């Protein structure tokens, strides 16, 4: 009998219904979701997570791929990672190992009674049938301390091999005794290449769409971006887009059928179907579900309609990346807080790294706000640190606060202009030498060179300001920083004028 992962699992299912009735003749049994049908049958088919699947790794040992030189029993593991990274998939692959009894529980619905029953059955299976029980516990972070404690005897004594999955940090969500008896395996979000390969496989694989559709490059890019590292989300979106494309073609076929009143004079191939060669589309072979017909092409419009999300024209490695970032910075500089928030939203929805946005905010706070509001940089730095700690989606709130502060703050680029002017002079060869009284005088012989002679200690002078030369001889009287009359710099300007007069002895 076929199992969940078999190619014919859907076709070989009985026609008896759960209530004892019989399926009506001609009715079609609903197929499993594409994400379920495409679950890997071995670890070699798993997409991503290669850092956990090396030869001799704990997961390969659990899956029955024993190293001949290893004698250790399989260890219980805790799989920690974001949704859609393969936690359930890995558990089901491991379940296919020989001599295994696989039991699956969800912490959402299971309780201590269920756990104890599994432990009792596992002990019986081990002692009577020499059979190892693999217990997959999904959402373990939803178990309270007492429920997790019920797992300890079975894990510690080897009655079960526990595979626990969680999206929460196990250090905070799993009790210490259980954590210490298990290996923690951290799953990473799938990258775009992984998701793209998975979707392409689903298009061609007999368990998937079996070549009945071909996906345009634009649609594929849109689906990959929307998946955001979540394989399940990507496959679900692909299946929905294929459904929209098929419905659209069926509707068009009805409109063009002469028997139904259509004109019937459109271009067709020798089989009577629209002559499309599928150029620029991913996948597409012989359409077994509709013999003689070419694969249905899933376009960007179909993908947008299926997931109800418009495709954003944004390429993180191309012109759109730089154009949107440029518009964002210029909106901040121009004090248009609404436009700035729009561009942040656009970048985030397109999958931009929030840390990139945080870096731009720190730069803008220094370059465009500067000393007109020195607290803007503090906000930007705090936002960058908080984004690192919190992550998405909550990071959007932190970024928004920093955007509002910087966009609405008084603006000054005086510090920015000052450092640029100073650098220009250095590059032009100006400012050679250092006044002798400012040079280092701590080492023996420095006094004989005149180093430090005549230096005036500022704290000994009235107002803590000494009259003396600090700049090189050829830059005496050169002003780099010219504060504006905006924000805090209004007060800085008057103070700076007095400082320069005292220092320069005027």
Coordinates of N, CA and C in Angstrom, one line a residue, residues 73-304:
X73 N 23.6 5.3 19.8 CA 22.1 5.2 19.4 C 21.7 6.6 18.9
X74 N 20.7 6.7 18.1 CA 20.2 8.0 17.6 C 19.8 8.9 18.8
X75 N 20.1 10.1 18.7 CA 19.8 11.1 19.7 C 18.5 11.8 19.4
X76 N 17.8 12.2 20.5 CA 16.6 13.0 20.3 C 17.1 14.4 19.9
X77 N 16.3 15.0 19.1 CA 16.6 16.3 18.5 C 15.5 17.3 18.7
X78 N 15.9 18.6 18.8 CA 14.9 19.7 18.7 C 15.2 20.5 17.5
X79 N 14.2 20.6 16.6 CA 14.4 21.4 15.4 C 13.8 22.7 15.6
X80 N 14.7 23.7 15.5 CA 14.2 25.1 15.8 C 14.5 25.9 14.5
X81 N 13.4 26.6 14.0 CA 13.5 27.4 12.8 C 12.2 28.0 12.4
X82 N 12.2 29.0 11.5 CA 11.0 29.7 11.1 C 10.1 28.7 10.4
X83 N 8.8 29.1 10.2 CA 7.9 28.3 9.5 C 8.4 28.0 8.1
X84 N 8.1 26.8 7.6 CA 8.3 26.5 6.2 C 9.8 26.2 5.9
X85 N 10.6 25.9 6.9 CA 12.0 25.6 6.6 C 12.3 24.1 6.6
X86 N 11.3 23.3 6.9 CA 11.5 21.8 6.7 C 11.4 21.0 8.0
X87 N 10.9 21.5 9.1 CA 10.9 20.8 10.3 C 10.0 19.5 10.2
X88 N 8.8 19.7 9.7 CA 7.9 18.6 9.6 C 8.4 17.7 8.5
X89 N 8.9 18.2 7.4 CA 9.5 17.4 6.3 C 10.5 16.5 6.8
X90 N 11.5 17.0 7.6 CA 12.6 16.2 8.1 C 12.0 15.1 9.0
X91 N 11.0 15.4 9.8 CA 10.4 14.3 10.6 C 9.8 13.2 9.8
X92 N 9.1 13.6 8.7 CA 8.5 12.5 7.9 C 9.5 11.7 7.1
X93 N 10.6 12.4 6.7 CA 11.7 11.6 6.0 C 12.3 10.6 7.0
X94 N 12.5 11.0 8.2 CA 13.1 10.2 9.2 C 12.2 9.0 9.5
X95 N 10.9 9.3 9.5 CA 9.9 8.2 9.7 C 9.9 7.1 8.8
X96 N 10.5 7.3 7.6 CA 10.6 6.3 6.6 C 11.7 5.2 6.8
X97 N 12.5 5.5 7.9 CA 13.6 4.5 8.2 C 13.0 3.1 8.6
X98 N 13.8 2.1 8.3 CA 13.3 0.8 8.6 C 13.4 0.5 10.1
X99 N 12.5 -0.3 10.5 CA 12.4 -0.7 11.9 C 12.0 0.4 12.8
X100 N 11.2 1.3 12.3 CA 10.7 2.5 13.0 C 9.2 2.5 13.1
X101 N 8.8 2.9 14.2 CA 7.4 3.2 14.5 C 7.2 4.7 14.7
X102 N 6.5 5.3 13.8 CA 6.4 6.8 13.8 C 5.1 7.2 14.4
X103 N 5.2 8.1 15.4 CA 4.0 8.6 16.1 C 4.1 10.2 16.0
X104 N 3.1 10.8 15.6 CA 3.1 12.3 15.5 C 2.0 12.9 16.5
X105 N 2.5 13.8 17.3 CA 1.6 14.6 18.2 C 1.8 16.1 17.9
X106 N 0.7 16.8 18.2 CA 0.8 18.2 18.1 C 0.5 18.8 19.5
X107 N 1.4 19.6 19.9 CA 1.3 20.2 21.3 C 0.1 21.1 21.4
X108 N -0.5 21.4 20.3 CA -1.8 22.2 20.3 C -2.9 21.4 20.9
X109 N -3.0 20.1 20.5 CA -4.1 19.3 20.9 C -3.8 18.2 21.9
X110 N -2.5 17.8 22.0 CA -2.1 16.7 22.9 C -1.9 17.2 24.3
X111 N -2.0 16.2 25.2 CA -1.8 16.5 26.6 C -0.9 15.5 27.3
X112 N -0.8 15.5 28.6 CA 0.0 14.6 29.3 C -0.4 13.1 29.1
X113 N -1.8 13.0 29.1 CA -2.3 11.6 28.9 C -1.8 11.0 27.6
X114 N -1.8 11.8 26.5 CA -1.4 11.3 25.2 C 0.1 11.0 25.2
X115 N 0.9 11.8 25.9 CA 2.3 11.6 26.0 C 2.6 10.3 26.7
X116 N 1.9 10.0 27.8 CA 2.1 8.8 28.6 C 1.7 7.6 27.8
X117 N 0.6 7.7 27.1 CA 0.2 6.6 26.3 C 1.3 6.2 25.2
X118 N 1.8 7.2 24.6 CA 2.9 7.0 23.6 C 4.1 6.3 24.3
X119 N 4.4 6.8 25.5 CA 5.6 6.2 26.2 C 5.4 4.7 26.5
X120 N 4.2 4.4 27.0 CA 3.9 3.0 27.3 C 3.9 2.2 26.1
X121 N 3.3 2.6 25.0 CA 3.4 1.9 23.7 C 4.8 1.7 23.2
X122 N 5.6 2.8 23.4 CA 7.0 2.7 22.9 C 7.8 1.7 23.7
X123 N 7.6 1.6 25.0 CA 8.3 0.7 25.8 C 7.9 -0.8 25.4
X124 N 6.6 -1.0 25.1 CA 6.2 -2.3 24.7 C 6.8 -2.7 23.3
X125 N 6.8 -1.7 22.4 CA 7.4 -2.0 21.1 C 8.8 -2.3 21.2
X126 N 9.5 -1.6 22.0 CA 11.0 -1.9 22.2 C 11.3 -3.2 22.8
X127 N 10.5 -3.6 23.8 CA 10.8 -4.8 24.6 C 10.3 -6.1 23.8
X128 N 9.1 -6.0 23.2 CA 8.5 -7.1 22.5 C 8.9 -7.3 21.1
X129 N 9.0 -6.2 20.4 CA 9.2 -6.2 18.9 C 10.6 -5.6 18.4
X130 N 11.4 -5.2 19.4 CA 12.7 -4.5 19.1 C 12.5 -3.4 18.0
X131 N 11.5 -2.7 18.3 CA 11.1 -1.6 17.3 C 11.3 -0.2 18.0
X132 N 12.0 0.7 17.3 CA 12.2 2.0 17.8 C 11.0 2.9 17.5
X133 N 10.6 3.6 18.5 CA 9.5 4.6 18.3 C 10.1 6.0 18.1
X134 N 9.7 6.6 17.0 CA 10.1 8.0 16.7 C 8.9 8.9 17.0
X135 N 9.0 9.7 18.0 CA 7.9 10.6 18.4 C 8.2 12.0 17.8
X136 N 7.3 12.4 16.9 CA 7.4 13.8 16.4 C 6.4 14.7 17.1
X137 N 6.9 15.7 17.8 CA 6.1 16.6 18.6 C 6.2 18.0 18.0
X138 N 5.1 18.4 17.3 CA 5.1 19.7 16.7 C 4.7 20.8 17.7
X139 N 5.3 21.9 17.5 CA 4.9 23.1 18.4 C 5.2 22.8 19.9
X140 N 6.3 22.2 20.2 CA 6.6 21.9 21.5 C 6.6 23.0 22.5
X141 N 6.8 24.2 22.0 CA 6.8 25.4 22.8 C 5.4 25.7 23.4
X142 N 4.4 25.0 22.9 CA 3.1 25.2 23.4 C 2.8 24.3 24.6
X143 N 3.7 23.4 24.9 CA 3.6 22.5 26.1 C 4.1 23.3 27.3
X144 N 3.3 23.1 28.4 CA 3.8 23.8 29.6 C 4.9 22.9 30.3
X145 N 5.4 23.3 31.4 CA 6.5 22.6 32.1 C 6.0 21.1 32.4
X146 N 4.8 21.0 33.0 CA 4.4 19.6 33.4 C 4.3 18.7 32.2
X147 N 3.8 19.2 31.1 CA 3.7 18.4 29.9 C 5.0 18.0 29.3
X148 N 6.0 19.0 29.3 CA 7.3 18.7 28.8 C 8.0 17.7 29.8
X149 N 7.8 17.8 31.1 CA 8.4 16.9 32.0 C 8.0 15.4 31.8
X150 N 6.7 15.3 31.2 CA 6.2 13.9 31.0 C 7.0 13.2 29.9
X151 N 7.8 14.0 29.1 CA 8.6 13.4 28.0 C 9.9 12.9 28.5
X152 N 10.3 13.3 29.7 CA 11.7 13.1 30.2 C 12.0 11.6 30.3
X153 N 11.1 10.8 31.0 CA 11.5 9.4 31.2 C 11.7 8.6 29.9
X154 N 10.9 8.9 28.9 CA 11.0 8.2 27.6 C 12.3 8.6 26.9
X155 N 12.6 9.9 26.9 CA 13.8 10.4 26.2 C 15.1 9.9 26.9
X156 N 15.1 10.0 28.3 CA 16.3 9.7 29.0 C 16.6 8.2 28.9
X157 N 15.6 7.3 29.0 CA 15.7 5.9 29.0 C 15.8 5.3 27.6
X158 N 15.6 6.1 26.6 CA 15.6 5.6 25.2 C 14.4 4.9 24.7
X159 N 13.3 5.1 25.4 CA 12.0 4.5 24.9 C 11.6 5.0 23.6
X160 N 11.8 6.3 23.4 CA 11.5 7.0 22.2 C 12.7 7.8 21.7
X161 N 12.7 8.1 20.4 CA 13.6 9.1 19.9 C 12.7 10.3 19.6
X162 N 12.9 11.4 20.3 CA 12.0 12.5 20.2 C 12.5 13.5 19.1
X163 N 11.6 13.9 18.2 CA 11.9 14.9 17.3 C 10.9 16.0 17.6
X164 N 11.4 17.1 18.2 CA 10.5 18.2 18.6 C 10.7 19.4 17.7
X165 N 9.7 20.0 17.2 CA 9.8 21.1 16.4 C 9.2 22.4 17.0
X166 N 9.9 23.5 16.8 CA 9.5 24.7 17.4 C 9.9 25.9 16.6
X167 N 9.1 27.0 16.6 CA 9.5 28.2 16.0 C 10.0 29.2 17.0
X168 N 10.0 28.8 18.3 CA 10.4 29.7 19.4 C 11.8 29.3 19.9
X169 N 12.5 30.2 20.4 CA 13.9 29.9 21.0 C 13.8 28.8 22.1
X170 N 14.3 27.7 21.8 CA 14.2 26.6 22.8 C 14.8 27.0 24.2
X171 N 15.7 27.9 24.2 CA 16.3 28.3 25.5 C 15.3 28.9 26.4
X172 N 14.2 29.4 25.8 CA 13.2 30.1 26.6 C 11.9 29.2 26.7
X173 N 11.7 28.3 25.7 CA 10.4 27.6 25.5 C 10.5 26.2 25.9
X174 N 11.7 25.6 26.1 CA 11.9 24.2 26.4 C 12.6 24.1 27.8
X175 N 12.0 23.2 28.6 CA 12.6 23.0 29.9 C 14.1 22.5 29.8
X176 N 14.9 23.0 30.8 CA 16.3 22.7 30.7 C 16.6 21.2 30.7
X177 N 16.0 20.3 31.5 CA 16.3 18.9 31.5 C 16.1 18.3 30.1
X178 N 15.0 18.7 29.5 CA 14.7 18.1 28.1 C 15.7 18.7 27.1
X179 N 16.1 19.9 27.3 CA 17.0 20.6 26.3 C 18.4 19.9 26.5
X180 N 18.8 19.6 27.7 CA 20.1 19.0 27.9 C 20.2 17.6 27.4
X181 N 19.1 16.9 27.2 CA 19.0 15.5 26.7 C 18.8 15.4 25.2
X182 N 18.8 16.5 24.6 CA 18.5 16.6 23.1 C 19.5 17.4 22.4
X183 N 19.7 17.1 21.1 CA 20.6 17.9 20.3 C 19.7 19.0 19.6
X184 N 20.2 20.2 19.7 CA 19.5 21.4 19.1 C 20.0 21.5 17.7
X185 N 19.1 21.5 16.8 CA 19.4 21.7 15.3 C 18.7 22.9 14.9
X186 N 19.4 23.9 14.4 CA 18.9 25.2 14.0 C 18.7 25.2 12.5
X187 N 17.4 25.4 12.1 CA 17.2 25.4 10.6 C 17.2 26.9 10.2
X188 N 17.7 27.1 9.0 CA 17.8 28.5 8.5 C 16.7 28.7 7.4
X189 N 16.3 29.9 7.2 CA 15.3 30.2 6.1 C 15.9 29.8 4.8
X190 N 15.1 29.3 3.9 CA 15.6 28.9 2.6 C 15.9 30.2 1.8
X191 N 17.0 30.1 1.0 CA 17.3 31.3 0.2 C 16.5 31.2 -1.1
X192 N 16.6 32.2 -1.9 CA 15.8 32.3 -3.1 C 16.2 31.2 -4.1
X193 N 17.4 30.8 -4.2 CA 17.8 29.7 -5.1 C 17.1 28.4 -4.7
X194 N 17.1 28.2 -3.3 CA 16.4 27.0 -2.8 C 14.9 27.0 -3.2
X195 N 14.2 28.1 -3.0 CA 12.8 28.2 -3.3 C 12.6 28.0 -4.8
X196 N 13.4 28.7 -5.6 CA 13.3 28.6 -7.0 C 13.4 27.1 -7.5
X197 N 14.4 26.4 -7.0 CA 14.6 25.0 -7.4 C 13.4 24.2 -6.9
X198 N 12.9 24.4 -5.8 CA 11.7 23.7 -5.3 C 10.5 23.9 -6.1
X199 N 10.2 25.1 -6.5 CA 9.1 25.4 -7.4 C 9.3 24.8 -8.8
X200 N 10.4 24.8 -9.3 CA 10.7 24.2 -10.6 C 10.5 22.7 -10.5
X201 N 10.9 22.1 -9.4 CA 10.7 20.7 -9.3 C 9.2 20.4 -9.2
X202 N 8.5 21.2 -8.5 CA 7.0 21.0 -8.3 C 6.3 21.1 -9.6
X203 N 6.8 21.9 -10.5 CA 6.2 22.1 -11.8 C 6.3 20.8 -12.7
X204 N 7.5 20.2 -12.6 CA 7.8 19.1 -13.5 C 7.5 17.7 -12.8
X205 N 7.6 17.6 -11.5 CA 7.5 16.3 -10.8 C 6.1 15.7 -11.0
X206 N 6.1 14.4 -11.2 CA 4.8 13.7 -11.3 C 3.9 13.8 -10.1
X207 N 4.6 14.0 -8.9 CA 3.8 14.1 -7.7 C 3.2 15.6 -7.6
X208 N 3.8 16.5 -8.3 CA 3.4 17.9 -8.3 C 2.4 18.2 -9.4
X209 N 2.8 19.1 -10.3 CA 2.0 19.6 -11.3 C 2.2 18.8 -12.6
X210 N 3.2 17.9 -12.6 CA 3.4 17.0 -13.7 C 3.5 17.6 -15.1
X211 N 4.1 18.8 -15.2 CA 4.3 19.4 -16.5 C 3.0 20.0 -17.1
X212 N 1.9 20.0 -16.3 CA 0.6 20.5 -16.9 C 0.6 22.1 -17.0
X213 N 1.6 22.7 -16.3 CA 1.7 24.2 -16.4 C 3.2 24.5 -16.7
X214 N 3.4 25.7 -17.2 CA 4.7 26.3 -17.4 C 4.6 27.7 -16.7
X215 N 5.6 28.0 -15.9 CA 5.6 29.3 -15.2 C 6.5 30.3 -15.8
X216 N 5.9 31.5 -16.2 CA 6.8 32.5 -16.8 C 7.8 33.0 -15.8
X217 N 8.9 33.5 -16.3 CA 10.0 34.0 -15.4 C 9.5 35.0 -14.5
X218 N 8.7 36.0 -14.9 CA 8.2 37.0 -14.0 C 7.3 36.5 -12.9
X219 N 6.5 35.5 -13.3 CA 5.6 34.9 -12.3 C 6.5 34.1 -11.3
X220 N 7.5 33.4 -11.7 CA 8.4 32.6 -10.9 C 9.1 33.5 -9.9
X221 N 9.6 34.7 -10.4 CA 10.3 35.6 -9.5 C 9.3 36.1 -8.4
X222 N 8.1 36.4 -8.8 CA 7.1 36.9 -7.9 C 6.8 35.9 -6.8
X223 N 6.6 34.6 -7.2 CA 6.3 33.6 -6.3 C 7.5 33.3 -5.3
X224 N 8.7 33.4 -5.8 CA 9.9 33.2 -5.0 C 10.0 34.3 -4.0
X225 N 9.7 35.5 -4.4 CA 9.8 36.6 -3.5 C 8.7 36.5 -2.4
X226 N 7.5 36.2 -2.8 CA 6.5 36.1 -1.8 C 6.7 34.9 -0.8
X227 N 7.4 33.9 -1.2 CA 7.7 32.8 -0.3 C 8.5 33.2 0.9
X228 N 9.4 34.2 0.7 CA 10.2 34.8 1.8 C 10.9 33.7 2.6
X229 N 11.4 32.7 1.9 CA 12.2 31.6 2.6 C 11.3 30.5 3.1
X230 N 10.0 30.6 2.9 CA 9.0 29.6 3.4 C 8.6 28.7 2.3
X231 N 9.1 27.4 2.3 CA 8.8 26.5 1.2 C 7.3 26.2 1.1
X232 N 6.7 26.0 2.2 CA 5.2 25.7 2.2 C 4.4 26.9 1.5
X233 N 4.8 28.1 1.9 CA 4.1 29.3 1.3 C 4.3 29.3 -0.2
X234 N 5.6 29.1 -0.6 CA 5.8 29.1 -2.0 C 5.1 28.1 -2.8
X235 N 5.0 26.9 -2.3 CA 4.3 25.8 -3.0 C 2.8 26.1 -3.0
X236 N 2.3 26.6 -1.9 CA 0.8 26.9 -1.9 C 0.5 28.0 -2.9
X237 N 1.4 29.0 -3.0 CA 1.1 30.1 -3.9 C 1.2 29.6 -5.3
X238 N 2.2 28.7 -5.6 CA 2.3 28.1 -7.0 C 1.0 27.3 -7.3
X239 N 0.5 26.5 -6.4 CA -0.7 25.7 -6.7 C -1.9 26.6 -7.0
X240 N -2.0 27.7 -6.2 CA -3.1 28.7 -6.4 C -3.0 29.4 -7.7
X241 N -1.7 29.8 -8.1 CA -1.5 30.4 -9.4 C -1.8 29.5 -10.6
X242 N -1.5 28.2 -10.4 CA -1.8 27.3 -11.5 C -3.3 27.1 -11.6
X243 N -4.0 27.1 -10.5 CA -5.5 27.0 -10.5 C -6.1 28.2 -11.2
X244 N -5.6 29.4 -11.0 CA -6.1 30.6 -11.6 C -5.8 30.5 -13.1
X245 N -4.6 30.1 -13.5 CA -4.3 30.0 -14.9 C -5.2 29.0 -15.7
X246 N -5.4 27.8 -15.0 CA -6.3 26.8 -15.7 C -7.7 27.3 -15.8
X247 N -8.2 28.0 -14.8 CA -9.6 28.6 -14.9 C -9.7 29.6 -16.0
X248 N -8.6 30.4 -16.1 CA -8.6 31.4 -17.1 C -8.6 30.8 -18.5
X249 N -7.8 29.7 -18.7 CA -7.8 29.1 -20.0 C -9.1 28.4 -20.4
X250 N -9.7 27.8 -19.3 CA -10.9 27.1 -19.6 C -12.0 28.1 -20.0
X251 N -12.0 29.2 -19.3 CA -13.0 30.3 -19.6 C -12.8 30.8 -21.0
X252 N -11.5 30.9 -21.4 CA -11.2 31.4 -22.8 C -11.6 30.4 -23.8
X253 N -11.4 29.1 -23.5 CA -11.8 28.0 -24.4 C -13.3 28.0 -24.7
X254 N -14.1 28.2 -23.6 CA -15.5 28.2 -23.8 C -16.0 29.4 -24.6
X255 N -15.3 30.6 -24.4 CA -15.7 31.7 -25.2 C -15.4 31.5 -26.7
X256 N -14.3 30.8 -27.0 CA -13.8 30.6 -28.4 C -14.4 29.4 -29.1
X257 N -15.2 28.6 -28.3 CA -15.7 27.4 -28.9 C -16.9 27.7 -29.8
X258 N -16.8 27.4 -31.1 CA -17.9 27.7 -32.1 C -19.2 27.1 -31.6
X259 N -19.2 25.9 -31.0 CA -20.4 25.3 -30.5 C -21.1 26.1 -29.5
X260 N -20.3 26.9 -28.8 CA -20.9 27.8 -27.7 C -21.1 29.2 -28.2
X261 N -21.0 29.4 -29.5 CA -21.3 30.8 -30.0 C -20.0 31.6 -30.2
X262 N -18.8 31.0 -30.0 CA -17.6 31.7 -30.2 C -17.3 31.8 -31.7
X263 N -16.4 32.8 -32.1 CA -16.1 33.0 -33.5 C -15.4 31.8 -34.1
X264 N -14.5 31.2 -33.3 CA -13.7 30.1 -33.7 C -12.7 30.4 -34.8
X265 N -12.4 31.7 -35.1 CA -11.5 32.0 -36.1 C -10.1 32.4 -35.6
X266 N -9.8 32.1 -34.3 CA -8.5 32.5 -33.8 C -7.5 31.5 -34.3
X267 N -6.2 31.9 -34.1 CA -5.1 31.0 -34.5 C -5.0 29.8 -33.6
X268 N -5.0 28.6 -34.2 CA -4.9 27.4 -33.4 C -3.8 26.5 -34.0
X269 N -3.4 25.6 -33.2 CA -2.5 24.6 -33.8 C -3.3 23.4 -34.4
X270 N -2.6 22.4 -34.8 CA -3.3 21.3 -35.5 C -4.2 20.5 -34.6
X271 N -4.1 20.7 -33.3 CA -4.9 20.0 -32.3 C -6.1 20.9 -31.9
X272 N -6.2 22.1 -32.5 CA -7.3 23.0 -32.2 C -7.1 23.9 -31.0
X273 N -5.9 24.0 -30.5 CA -5.6 24.8 -29.3 C -4.7 25.9 -29.6
X274 N -4.8 27.0 -28.8 CA -4.0 28.2 -29.0 C -2.5 27.8 -29.2
X275 N -1.9 28.4 -30.2 CA -0.5 28.1 -30.5 C 0.4 28.9 -29.7
X276 N 0.7 28.4 -28.5 CA 1.7 29.1 -27.6 C 2.8 28.1 -27.4
X277 N 4.1 28.6 -27.5 CA 5.2 27.7 -27.4 C 5.8 27.8 -26.0
X278 N 5.3 28.7 -25.1 CA 5.7 28.8 -23.8 C 7.1 29.4 -23.6
X279 N 7.6 30.2 -24.6 CA 8.9 30.8 -24.4 C 9.0 31.6 -23.2
X280 N 10.1 31.6 -22.5 CA 10.3 32.4 -21.3 C 9.6 31.8 -20.1
X281 N 9.1 30.6 -20.2 CA 8.4 30.0 -19.1 C 9.2 28.8 -18.5
X282 N 9.1 28.6 -17.2 CA 9.8 27.5 -16.5 C 8.9 26.3 -16.5
X283 N 9.5 25.1 -16.9 CA 8.7 23.9 -16.9 C 7.9 23.8 -18.2
X284 N 7.1 22.8 -18.2 CA 6.2 22.6 -19.4 C 6.7 21.4 -20.2
X285 N 6.0 20.4 -20.2 CA 6.2 19.2 -21.0 C 4.9 18.8 -21.6
X286 N 4.8 17.5 -21.8 CA 3.5 17.0 -22.3 C 2.5 17.1 -21.2
X287 N 1.3 17.6 -21.6 CA 0.2 17.7 -20.6 C -0.6 16.5 -20.5
X288 N -0.3 15.7 -19.5 CA -1.0 14.4 -19.4 C -2.4 14.5 -19.0
X289 N -2.8 15.6 -18.3 CA -4.1 15.7 -17.8 C -5.1 16.1 -18.9
X290 N -4.5 16.8 -19.9 CA -5.3 17.3 -21.1 C -4.5 16.9 -22.3
X291 N -4.6 15.6 -22.8 CA -3.8 15.1 -23.9 C -3.9 16.0 -25.1
X292 N -2.8 16.3 -25.7 CA -2.8 17.1 -26.9 C -2.7 18.6 -26.7
X293 N -2.9 19.0 -25.5 CA -2.8 20.4 -25.2 C -1.4 20.8 -24.7
X294 N -1.0 22.0 -25.0 CA 0.3 22.4 -24.4 C 0.1 22.8 -23.0
X295 N 1.1 22.9 -22.2 CA 1.0 23.3 -20.8 C 0.4 24.7 -20.7
X296 N -0.4 24.9 -19.6 CA -1.0 26.2 -19.3 C 0.1 27.1 -18.8
X297 N 0.3 28.3 -19.3 CA 1.3 29.2 -18.9 C 0.8 30.1 -17.8
X298 N 1.5 30.0 -16.6 CA 1.1 30.8 -15.5 C 1.9 32.1 -15.6
X299 N 1.1 33.2 -15.8 CA 1.7 34.5 -16.0 C 1.8 35.3 -14.6
X300 N 2.5 36.4 -14.7 CA 2.6 37.3 -13.5 C 1.2 37.7 -13.0
X301 N 0.3 37.9 -14.0 CA -1.1 38.3 -13.6 C -1.8 37.2 -12.9
X302 N -1.6 36.0 -13.3 CA -2.2 34.9 -12.6 C -1.6 34.8 -11.2
X303 N -0.3 34.9 -11.0 CA 0.3 34.8 -9.7 C -0.2 35.9 -8.8
X304 N -0.3 37.1 -9.3 CA -0.8 38.3 -8.5 C -2.3 38.0 -8.1

